PDB file of C-alpha atoms in Angstrom:
ATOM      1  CA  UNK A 868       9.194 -15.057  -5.989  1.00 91.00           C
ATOM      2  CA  UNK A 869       6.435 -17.175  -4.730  1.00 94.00           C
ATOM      3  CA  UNK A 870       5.469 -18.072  -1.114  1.00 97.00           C
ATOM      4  CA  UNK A 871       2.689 -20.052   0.560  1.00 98.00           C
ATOM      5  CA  UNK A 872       0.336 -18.516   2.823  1.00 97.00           C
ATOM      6  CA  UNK A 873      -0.085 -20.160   6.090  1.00 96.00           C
ATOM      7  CA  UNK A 874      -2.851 -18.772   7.807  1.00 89.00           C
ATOM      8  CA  UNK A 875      -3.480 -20.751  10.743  1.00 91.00           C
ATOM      9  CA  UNK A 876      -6.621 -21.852  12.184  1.00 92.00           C
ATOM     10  CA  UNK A 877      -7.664 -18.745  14.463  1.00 90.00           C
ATOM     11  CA  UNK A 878      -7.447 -16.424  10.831  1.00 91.00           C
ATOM     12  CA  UNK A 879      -9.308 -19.227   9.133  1.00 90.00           C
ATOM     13  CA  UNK A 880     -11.698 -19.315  11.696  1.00 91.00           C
ATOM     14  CA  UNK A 881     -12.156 -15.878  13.360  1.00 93.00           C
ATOM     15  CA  UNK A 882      -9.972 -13.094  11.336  1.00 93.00           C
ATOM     16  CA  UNK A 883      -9.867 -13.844   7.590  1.00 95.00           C
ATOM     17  CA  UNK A 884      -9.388 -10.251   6.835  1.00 95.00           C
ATOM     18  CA  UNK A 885      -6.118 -10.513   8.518  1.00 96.00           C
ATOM     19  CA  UNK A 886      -5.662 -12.883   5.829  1.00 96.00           C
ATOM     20  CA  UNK A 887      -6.693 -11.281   2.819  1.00 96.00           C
ATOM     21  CA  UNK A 888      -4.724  -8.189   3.872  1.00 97.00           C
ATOM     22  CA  UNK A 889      -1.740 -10.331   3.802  1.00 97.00           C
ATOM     23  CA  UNK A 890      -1.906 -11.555   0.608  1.00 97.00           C
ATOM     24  CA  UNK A 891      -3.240  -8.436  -0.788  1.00 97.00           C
ATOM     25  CA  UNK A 892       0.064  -6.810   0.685  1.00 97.00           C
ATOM     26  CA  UNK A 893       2.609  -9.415  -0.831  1.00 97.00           C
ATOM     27  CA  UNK A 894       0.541  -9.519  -4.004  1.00 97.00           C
ATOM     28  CA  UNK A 895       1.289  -5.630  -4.373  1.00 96.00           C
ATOM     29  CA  UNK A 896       5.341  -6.201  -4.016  1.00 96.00           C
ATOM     30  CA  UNK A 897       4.996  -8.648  -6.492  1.00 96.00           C
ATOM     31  CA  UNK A 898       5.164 -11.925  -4.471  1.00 97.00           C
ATOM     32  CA  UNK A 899       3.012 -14.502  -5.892  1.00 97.00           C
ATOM     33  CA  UNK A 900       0.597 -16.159  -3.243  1.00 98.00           C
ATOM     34  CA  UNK A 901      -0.917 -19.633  -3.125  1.00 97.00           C
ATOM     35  CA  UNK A 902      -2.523 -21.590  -0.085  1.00 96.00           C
ATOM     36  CA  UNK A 903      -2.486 -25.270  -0.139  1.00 96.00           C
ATOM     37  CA  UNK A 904      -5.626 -26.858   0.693  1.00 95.00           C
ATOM     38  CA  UNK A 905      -3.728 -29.640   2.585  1.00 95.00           C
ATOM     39  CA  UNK A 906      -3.303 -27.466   5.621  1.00 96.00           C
ATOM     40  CA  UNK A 907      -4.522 -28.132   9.118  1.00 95.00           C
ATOM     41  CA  UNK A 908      -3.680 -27.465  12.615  1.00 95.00           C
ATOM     42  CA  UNK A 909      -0.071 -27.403  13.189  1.00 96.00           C
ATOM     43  CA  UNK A 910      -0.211 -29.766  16.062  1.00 96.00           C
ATOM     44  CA  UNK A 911       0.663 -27.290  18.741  1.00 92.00           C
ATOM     45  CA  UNK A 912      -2.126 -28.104  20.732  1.00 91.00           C
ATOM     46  CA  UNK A 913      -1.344 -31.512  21.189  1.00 94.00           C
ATOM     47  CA  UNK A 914       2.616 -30.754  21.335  1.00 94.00           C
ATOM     48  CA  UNK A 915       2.277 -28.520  24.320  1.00 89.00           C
ATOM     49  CA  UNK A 916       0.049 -31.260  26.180  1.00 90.00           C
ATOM     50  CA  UNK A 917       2.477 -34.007  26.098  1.00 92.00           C
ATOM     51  CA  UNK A 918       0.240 -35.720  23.111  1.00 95.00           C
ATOM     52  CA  UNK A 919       3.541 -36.202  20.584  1.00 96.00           C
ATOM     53  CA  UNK A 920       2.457 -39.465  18.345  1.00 96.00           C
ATOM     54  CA  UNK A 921      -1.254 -36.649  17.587  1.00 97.00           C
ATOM     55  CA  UNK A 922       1.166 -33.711  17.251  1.00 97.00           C
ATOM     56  CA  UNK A 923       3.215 -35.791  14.681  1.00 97.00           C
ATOM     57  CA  UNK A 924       0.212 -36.267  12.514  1.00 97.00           C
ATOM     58  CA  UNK A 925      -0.497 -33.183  12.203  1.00 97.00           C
ATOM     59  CA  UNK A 926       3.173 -32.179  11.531  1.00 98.00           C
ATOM     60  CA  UNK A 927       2.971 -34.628   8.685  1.00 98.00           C
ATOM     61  CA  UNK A 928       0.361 -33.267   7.350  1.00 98.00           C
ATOM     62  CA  UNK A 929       1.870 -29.694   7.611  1.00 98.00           C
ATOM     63  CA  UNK A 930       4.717 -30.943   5.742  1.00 98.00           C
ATOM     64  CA  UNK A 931       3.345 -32.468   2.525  1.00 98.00           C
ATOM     65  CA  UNK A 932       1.020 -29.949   2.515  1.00 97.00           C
ATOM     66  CA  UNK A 933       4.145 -27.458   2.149  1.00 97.00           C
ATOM     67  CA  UNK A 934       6.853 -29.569   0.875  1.00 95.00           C
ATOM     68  CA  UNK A 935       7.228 -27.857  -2.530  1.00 95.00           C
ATOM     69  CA  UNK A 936       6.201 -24.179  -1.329  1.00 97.00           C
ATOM     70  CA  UNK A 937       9.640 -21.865  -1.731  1.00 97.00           C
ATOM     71  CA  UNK A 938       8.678 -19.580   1.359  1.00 98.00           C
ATOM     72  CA  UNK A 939       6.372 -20.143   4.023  1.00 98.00           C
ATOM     73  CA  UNK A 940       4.443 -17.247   5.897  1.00 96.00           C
ATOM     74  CA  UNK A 941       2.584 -17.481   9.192  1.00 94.00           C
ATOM     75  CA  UNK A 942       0.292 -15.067  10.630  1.00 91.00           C
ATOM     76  CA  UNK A 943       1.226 -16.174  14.145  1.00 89.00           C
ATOM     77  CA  UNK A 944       4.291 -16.448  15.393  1.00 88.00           C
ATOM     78  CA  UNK A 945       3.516 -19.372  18.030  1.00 88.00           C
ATOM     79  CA  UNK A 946       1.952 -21.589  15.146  1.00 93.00           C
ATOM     80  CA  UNK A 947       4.940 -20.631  12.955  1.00 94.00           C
ATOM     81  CA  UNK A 948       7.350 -21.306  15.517  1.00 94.00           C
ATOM     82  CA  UNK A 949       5.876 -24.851  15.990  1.00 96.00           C
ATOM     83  CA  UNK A 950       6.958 -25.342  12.060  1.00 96.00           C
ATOM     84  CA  UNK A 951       9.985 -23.634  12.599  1.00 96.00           C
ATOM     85  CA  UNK A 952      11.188 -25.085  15.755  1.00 95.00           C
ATOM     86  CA  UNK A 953       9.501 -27.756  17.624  1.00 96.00           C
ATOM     87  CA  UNK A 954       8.748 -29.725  13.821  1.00 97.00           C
ATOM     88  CA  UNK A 955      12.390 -30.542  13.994  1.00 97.00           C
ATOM     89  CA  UNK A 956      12.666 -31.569  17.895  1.00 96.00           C
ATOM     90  CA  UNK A 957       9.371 -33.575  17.211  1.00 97.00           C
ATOM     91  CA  UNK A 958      11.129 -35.592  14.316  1.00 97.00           C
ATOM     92  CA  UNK A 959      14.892 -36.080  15.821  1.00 96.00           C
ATOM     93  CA  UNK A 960      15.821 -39.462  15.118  1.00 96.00           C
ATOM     94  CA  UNK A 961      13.912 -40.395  12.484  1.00 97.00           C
ATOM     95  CA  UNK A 962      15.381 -41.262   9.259  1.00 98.00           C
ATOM     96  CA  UNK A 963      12.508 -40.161   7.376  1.00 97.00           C
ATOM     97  CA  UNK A 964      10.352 -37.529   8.600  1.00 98.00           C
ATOM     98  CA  UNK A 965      13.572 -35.628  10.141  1.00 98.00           C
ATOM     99  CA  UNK A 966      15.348 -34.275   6.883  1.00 98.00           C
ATOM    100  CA  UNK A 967      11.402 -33.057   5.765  1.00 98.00           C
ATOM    101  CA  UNK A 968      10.776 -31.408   9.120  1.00 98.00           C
ATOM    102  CA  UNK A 969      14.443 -29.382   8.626  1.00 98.00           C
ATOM    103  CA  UNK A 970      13.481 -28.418   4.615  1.00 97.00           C
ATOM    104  CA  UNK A 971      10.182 -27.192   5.984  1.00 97.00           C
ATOM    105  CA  UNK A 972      11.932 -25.318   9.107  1.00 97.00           C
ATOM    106  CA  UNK A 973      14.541 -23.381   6.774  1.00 97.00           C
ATOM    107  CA  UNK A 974      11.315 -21.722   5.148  1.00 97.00           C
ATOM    108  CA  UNK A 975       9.240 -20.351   7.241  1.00 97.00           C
ATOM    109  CA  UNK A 976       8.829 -16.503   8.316  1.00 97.00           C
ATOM    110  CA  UNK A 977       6.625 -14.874  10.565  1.00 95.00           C
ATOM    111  CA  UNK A 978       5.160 -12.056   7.831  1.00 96.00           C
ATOM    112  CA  UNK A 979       7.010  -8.797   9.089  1.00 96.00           C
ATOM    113  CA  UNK A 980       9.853 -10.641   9.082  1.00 96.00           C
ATOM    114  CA  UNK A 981       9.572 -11.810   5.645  1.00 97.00           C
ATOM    115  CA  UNK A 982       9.324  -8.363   4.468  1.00 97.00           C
ATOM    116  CA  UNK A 983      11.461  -6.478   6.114  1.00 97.00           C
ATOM    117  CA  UNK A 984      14.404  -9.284   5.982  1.00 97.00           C
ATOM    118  CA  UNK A 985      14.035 -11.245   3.096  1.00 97.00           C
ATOM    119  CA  UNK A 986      11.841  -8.416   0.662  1.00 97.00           C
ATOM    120  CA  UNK A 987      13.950  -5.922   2.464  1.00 98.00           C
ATOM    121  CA  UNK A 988      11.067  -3.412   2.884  1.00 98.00           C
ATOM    122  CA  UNK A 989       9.734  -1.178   5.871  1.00 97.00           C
ATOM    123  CA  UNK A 990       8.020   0.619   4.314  1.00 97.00           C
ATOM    124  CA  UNK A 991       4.984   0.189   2.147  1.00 97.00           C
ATOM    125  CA  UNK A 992       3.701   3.474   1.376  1.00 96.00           C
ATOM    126  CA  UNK A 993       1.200   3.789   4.045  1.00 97.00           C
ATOM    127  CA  UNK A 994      -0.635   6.488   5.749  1.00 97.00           C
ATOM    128  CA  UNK A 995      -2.821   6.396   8.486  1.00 96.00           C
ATOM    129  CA  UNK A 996      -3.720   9.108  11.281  1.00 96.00           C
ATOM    130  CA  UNK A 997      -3.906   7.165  14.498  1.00 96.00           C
ATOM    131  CA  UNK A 998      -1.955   6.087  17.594  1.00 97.00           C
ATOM    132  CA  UNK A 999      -0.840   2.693  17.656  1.00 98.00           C
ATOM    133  CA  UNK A1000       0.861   0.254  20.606  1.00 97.00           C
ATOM    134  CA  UNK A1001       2.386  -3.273  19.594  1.00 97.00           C
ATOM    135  CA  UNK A1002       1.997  -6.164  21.130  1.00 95.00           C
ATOM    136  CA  UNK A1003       4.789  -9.022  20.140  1.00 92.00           C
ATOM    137  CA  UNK A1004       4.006 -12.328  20.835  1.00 88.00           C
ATOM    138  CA  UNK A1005       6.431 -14.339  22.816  1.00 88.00           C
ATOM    139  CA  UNK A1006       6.588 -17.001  20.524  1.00 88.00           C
ATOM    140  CA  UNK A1007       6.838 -14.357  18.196  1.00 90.00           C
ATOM    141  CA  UNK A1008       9.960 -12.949  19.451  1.00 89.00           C
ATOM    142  CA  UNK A1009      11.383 -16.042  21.414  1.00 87.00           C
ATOM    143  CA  UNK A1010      10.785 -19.080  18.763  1.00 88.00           C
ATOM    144  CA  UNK A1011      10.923 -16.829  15.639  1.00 93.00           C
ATOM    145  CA  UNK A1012      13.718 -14.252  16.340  1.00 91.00           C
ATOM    146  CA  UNK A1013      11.445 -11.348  15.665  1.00 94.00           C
ATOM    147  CA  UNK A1014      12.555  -8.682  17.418  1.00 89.00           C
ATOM    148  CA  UNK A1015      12.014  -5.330  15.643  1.00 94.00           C
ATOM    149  CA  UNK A1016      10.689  -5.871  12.784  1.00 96.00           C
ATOM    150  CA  UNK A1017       6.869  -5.176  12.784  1.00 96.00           C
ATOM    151  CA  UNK A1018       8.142  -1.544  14.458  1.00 97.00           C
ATOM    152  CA  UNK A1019      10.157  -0.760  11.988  1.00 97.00           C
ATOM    153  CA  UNK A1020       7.248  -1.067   9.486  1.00 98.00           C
ATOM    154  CA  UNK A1021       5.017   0.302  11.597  1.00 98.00           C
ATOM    155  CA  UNK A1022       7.174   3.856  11.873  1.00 97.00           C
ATOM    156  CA  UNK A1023       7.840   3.624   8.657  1.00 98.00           C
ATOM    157  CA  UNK A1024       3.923   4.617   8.117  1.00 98.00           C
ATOM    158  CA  UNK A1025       3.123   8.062   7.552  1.00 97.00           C
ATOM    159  CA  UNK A1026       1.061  10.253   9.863  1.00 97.00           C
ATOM    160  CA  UNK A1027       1.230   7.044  12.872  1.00 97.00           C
ATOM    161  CA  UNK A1028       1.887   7.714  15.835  1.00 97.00           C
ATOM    162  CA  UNK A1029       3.766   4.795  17.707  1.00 97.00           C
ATOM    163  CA  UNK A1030       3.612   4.405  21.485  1.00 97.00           C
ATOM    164  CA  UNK A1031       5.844   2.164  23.059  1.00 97.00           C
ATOM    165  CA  UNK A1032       4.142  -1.010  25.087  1.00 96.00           C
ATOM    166  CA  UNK A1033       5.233  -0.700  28.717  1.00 95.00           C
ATOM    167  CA  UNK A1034       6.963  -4.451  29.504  1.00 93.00           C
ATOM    168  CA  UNK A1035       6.410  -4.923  26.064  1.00 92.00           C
ATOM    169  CA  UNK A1036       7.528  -8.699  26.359  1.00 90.00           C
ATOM    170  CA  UNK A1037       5.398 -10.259  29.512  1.00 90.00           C
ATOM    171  CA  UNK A1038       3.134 -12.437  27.912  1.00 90.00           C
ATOM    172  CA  UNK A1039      -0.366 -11.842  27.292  1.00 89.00           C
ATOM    173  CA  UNK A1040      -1.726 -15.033  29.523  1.00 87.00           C
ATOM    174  CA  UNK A1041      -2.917 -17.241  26.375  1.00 85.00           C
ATOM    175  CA  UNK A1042       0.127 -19.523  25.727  1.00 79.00           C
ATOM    176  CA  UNK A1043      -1.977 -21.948  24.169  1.00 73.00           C
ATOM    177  CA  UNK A1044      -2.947 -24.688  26.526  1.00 80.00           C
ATOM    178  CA  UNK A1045      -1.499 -22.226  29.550  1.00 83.00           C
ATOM    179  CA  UNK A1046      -4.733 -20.358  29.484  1.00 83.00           C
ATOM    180  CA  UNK A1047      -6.821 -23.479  29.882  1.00 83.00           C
ATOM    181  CA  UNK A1048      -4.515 -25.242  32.326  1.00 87.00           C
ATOM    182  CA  UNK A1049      -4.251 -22.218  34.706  1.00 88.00           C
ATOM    183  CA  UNK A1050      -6.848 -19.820  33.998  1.00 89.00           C
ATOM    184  CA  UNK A1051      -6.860 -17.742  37.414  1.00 92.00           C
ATOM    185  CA  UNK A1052      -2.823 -16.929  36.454  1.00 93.00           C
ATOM    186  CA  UNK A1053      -3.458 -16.263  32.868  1.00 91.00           C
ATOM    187  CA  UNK A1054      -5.979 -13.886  33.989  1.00 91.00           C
ATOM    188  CA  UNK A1055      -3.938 -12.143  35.894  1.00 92.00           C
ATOM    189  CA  UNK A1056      -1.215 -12.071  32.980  1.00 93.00           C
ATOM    190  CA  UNK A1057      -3.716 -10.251  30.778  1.00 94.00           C
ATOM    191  CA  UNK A1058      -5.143  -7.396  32.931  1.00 95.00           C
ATOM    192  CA  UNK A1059      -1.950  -7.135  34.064  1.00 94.00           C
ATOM    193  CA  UNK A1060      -1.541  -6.595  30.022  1.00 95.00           C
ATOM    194  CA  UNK A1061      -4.452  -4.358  29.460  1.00 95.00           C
ATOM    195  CA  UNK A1062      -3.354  -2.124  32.255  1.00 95.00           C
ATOM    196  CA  UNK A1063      -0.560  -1.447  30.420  1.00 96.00           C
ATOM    197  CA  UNK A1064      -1.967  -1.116  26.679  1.00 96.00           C
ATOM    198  CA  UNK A1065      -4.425   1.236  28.525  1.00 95.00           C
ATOM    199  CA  UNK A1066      -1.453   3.487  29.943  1.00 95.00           C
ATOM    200  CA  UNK A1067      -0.643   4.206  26.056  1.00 96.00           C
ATOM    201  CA  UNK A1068      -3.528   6.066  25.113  1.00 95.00           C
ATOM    202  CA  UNK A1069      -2.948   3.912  21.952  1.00 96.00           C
ATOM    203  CA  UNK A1070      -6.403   4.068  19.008  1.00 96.00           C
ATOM    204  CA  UNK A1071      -5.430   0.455  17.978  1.00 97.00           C
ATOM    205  CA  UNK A1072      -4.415  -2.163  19.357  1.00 96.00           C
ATOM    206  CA  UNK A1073      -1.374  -3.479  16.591  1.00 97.00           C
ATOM    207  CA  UNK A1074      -0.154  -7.143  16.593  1.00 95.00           C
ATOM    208  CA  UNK A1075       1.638 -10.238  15.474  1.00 92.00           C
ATOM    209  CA  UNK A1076      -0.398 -13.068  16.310  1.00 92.00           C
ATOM    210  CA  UNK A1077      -4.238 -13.097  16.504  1.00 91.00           C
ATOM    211  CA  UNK A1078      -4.478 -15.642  19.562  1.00 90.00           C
ATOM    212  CA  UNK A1079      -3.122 -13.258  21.612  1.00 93.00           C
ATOM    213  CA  UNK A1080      -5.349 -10.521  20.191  1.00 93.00           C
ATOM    214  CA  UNK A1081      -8.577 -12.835  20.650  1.00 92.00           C
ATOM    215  CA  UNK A1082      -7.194 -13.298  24.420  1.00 93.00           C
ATOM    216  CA  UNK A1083      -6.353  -9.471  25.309  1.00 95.00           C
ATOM    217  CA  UNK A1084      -9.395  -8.005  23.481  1.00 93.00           C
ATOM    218  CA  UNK A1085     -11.793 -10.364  25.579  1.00 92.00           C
ATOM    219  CA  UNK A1086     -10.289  -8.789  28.720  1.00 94.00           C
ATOM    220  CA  UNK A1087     -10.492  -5.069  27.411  1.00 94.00           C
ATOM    221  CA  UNK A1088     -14.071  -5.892  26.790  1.00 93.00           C
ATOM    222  CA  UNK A1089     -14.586  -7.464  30.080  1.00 93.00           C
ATOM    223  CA  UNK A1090     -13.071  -4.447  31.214  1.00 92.00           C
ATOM    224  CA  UNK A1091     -15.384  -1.925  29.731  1.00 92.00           C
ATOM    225  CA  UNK A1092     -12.463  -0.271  27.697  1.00 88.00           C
ATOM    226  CA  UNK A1093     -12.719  -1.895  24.079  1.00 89.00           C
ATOM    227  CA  UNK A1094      -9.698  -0.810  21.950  1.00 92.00           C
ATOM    228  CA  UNK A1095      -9.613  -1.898  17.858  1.00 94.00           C
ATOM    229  CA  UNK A1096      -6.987  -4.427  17.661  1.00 95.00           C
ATOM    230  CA  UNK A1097      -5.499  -5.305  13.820  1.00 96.00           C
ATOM    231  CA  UNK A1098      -2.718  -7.605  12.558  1.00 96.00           C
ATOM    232  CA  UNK A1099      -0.167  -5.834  11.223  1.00 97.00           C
ATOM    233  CA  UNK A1100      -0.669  -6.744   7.680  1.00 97.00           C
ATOM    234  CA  UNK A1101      -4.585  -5.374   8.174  1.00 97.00           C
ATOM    235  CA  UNK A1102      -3.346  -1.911   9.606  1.00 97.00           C
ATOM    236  CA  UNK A1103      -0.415  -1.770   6.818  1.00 97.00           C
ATOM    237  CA  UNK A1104      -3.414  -2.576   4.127  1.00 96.00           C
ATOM    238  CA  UNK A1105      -5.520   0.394   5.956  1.00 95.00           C
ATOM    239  CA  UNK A1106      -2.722   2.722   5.614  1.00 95.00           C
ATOM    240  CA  UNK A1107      -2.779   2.108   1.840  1.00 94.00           C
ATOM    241  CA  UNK A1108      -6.779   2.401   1.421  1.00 88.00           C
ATOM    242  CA  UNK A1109      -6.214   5.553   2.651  1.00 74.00           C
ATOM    243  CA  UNK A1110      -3.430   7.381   0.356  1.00 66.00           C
TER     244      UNK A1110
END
């Protein structure tokens, strides 16, 4: 089995150890790895501000740069629902670009998903001593269909300790554009999120998509109460350093 890594600006950028843990983790089940060069931004930026002829030029891109990978996984559920869903409302109608934007669709997975419902694994074999919270991004959940499937891999770890996230699905405040567009409501949105990540007594901070991760960990810094936040594939990797 082979799949394509797509790690999305932000990990480029910002977290490329989120990255490497990724395809250090697939490599170790035996999934081969490549990353095509060819990939840019997914267009989401210009998709959620009304720019669709900018966020189709990106989505071409996206799509040769992946037409011949088997699987597909994101890092980020928002950018991987913008493959996944809004690809194929972006190309309705057209005789061309339509049937690509579908193929691509039909392979992309968010990575827990991918291994807990496609490699059918939970667990990895790791061990780690710490409390943990998740936080599941709404695209995450809403425009991937992820619903339980980092937990499962994250109680699947050995020696964790997994707190619950108290309204585990309000969003964090970033939504992209929404934070820029309305910053004195997505402020709000994240203390309102910190508050609550603070109520866990959680060590780490554990989560799906590294936007929102960038977004809440600036607030629990501006907040004097700086908690390590991972991606799940980095704190899956750290259980298995440790063993």
């Amino acid at each position: 089995m082979k799949v394509s890594l797509f790690a999305t600006c932000i990990t480029d950028m910002f977290y490329p150890n989120a990255g490497k843990a990724a395809v250090n983790l697939l490599r170790r089940f035996g999934v081969g790895v490549d990353f095509p060069q060819g990939q840019t931004c997914c267009g989401q930026p210009a998709y959620n501000s009304g720019y669709m002829e900018e966020a189709k030029q990106a989505a071409k891109q996206m799509i040769r740069a992946f037409e011949h990978s088997e699987y597909i996984i994101g890092l980020s559920g928002s950018c991987s629902s913008m493959l996944k869903k809004h690809y194929v409302e972006l190309f309705e109608g057209d005789p061309e670009w339509y049937p690509k934007a579908v193929s691509l669709s039909e392979k992309v997975y968010e990575f827990s998903q991918f291994f807990v419902d496609v490699l059918g694994i939970t667990d990895v074999g790791a061990e780690l001593n710490a409390t943990v919270t998740l936080h599941i991004a709404c695209h995450t959940r809403r425009g991937m269909g992820v619903v339980d499937q980092p937990e499962q891999m994250l109680r699947a770890v050995k020696g964790l300790k997994f707190v619950p996230l108290p309204n585990a699905e309000d969003c964090c405040g970033f939504g992209g554009t929404f934070s820029v567009k309305n910053p004195e409501i997505s402020e709000e949105m994240v203390q309102e999120k910190t508050e609550h990540i603070e109520e866990t007594g959680a060590e780490i901070l554990v989560g799906t998509d590294l936007a929102c991760l960038m977004n809440i960990g600036g607030r629990l810094r501006h907040n004097g109460k700086p908690i390590p936040m991972m991606h799940i594939a980095e704190i899956l990797e750290r259980g298995l350093a440790n063993k």
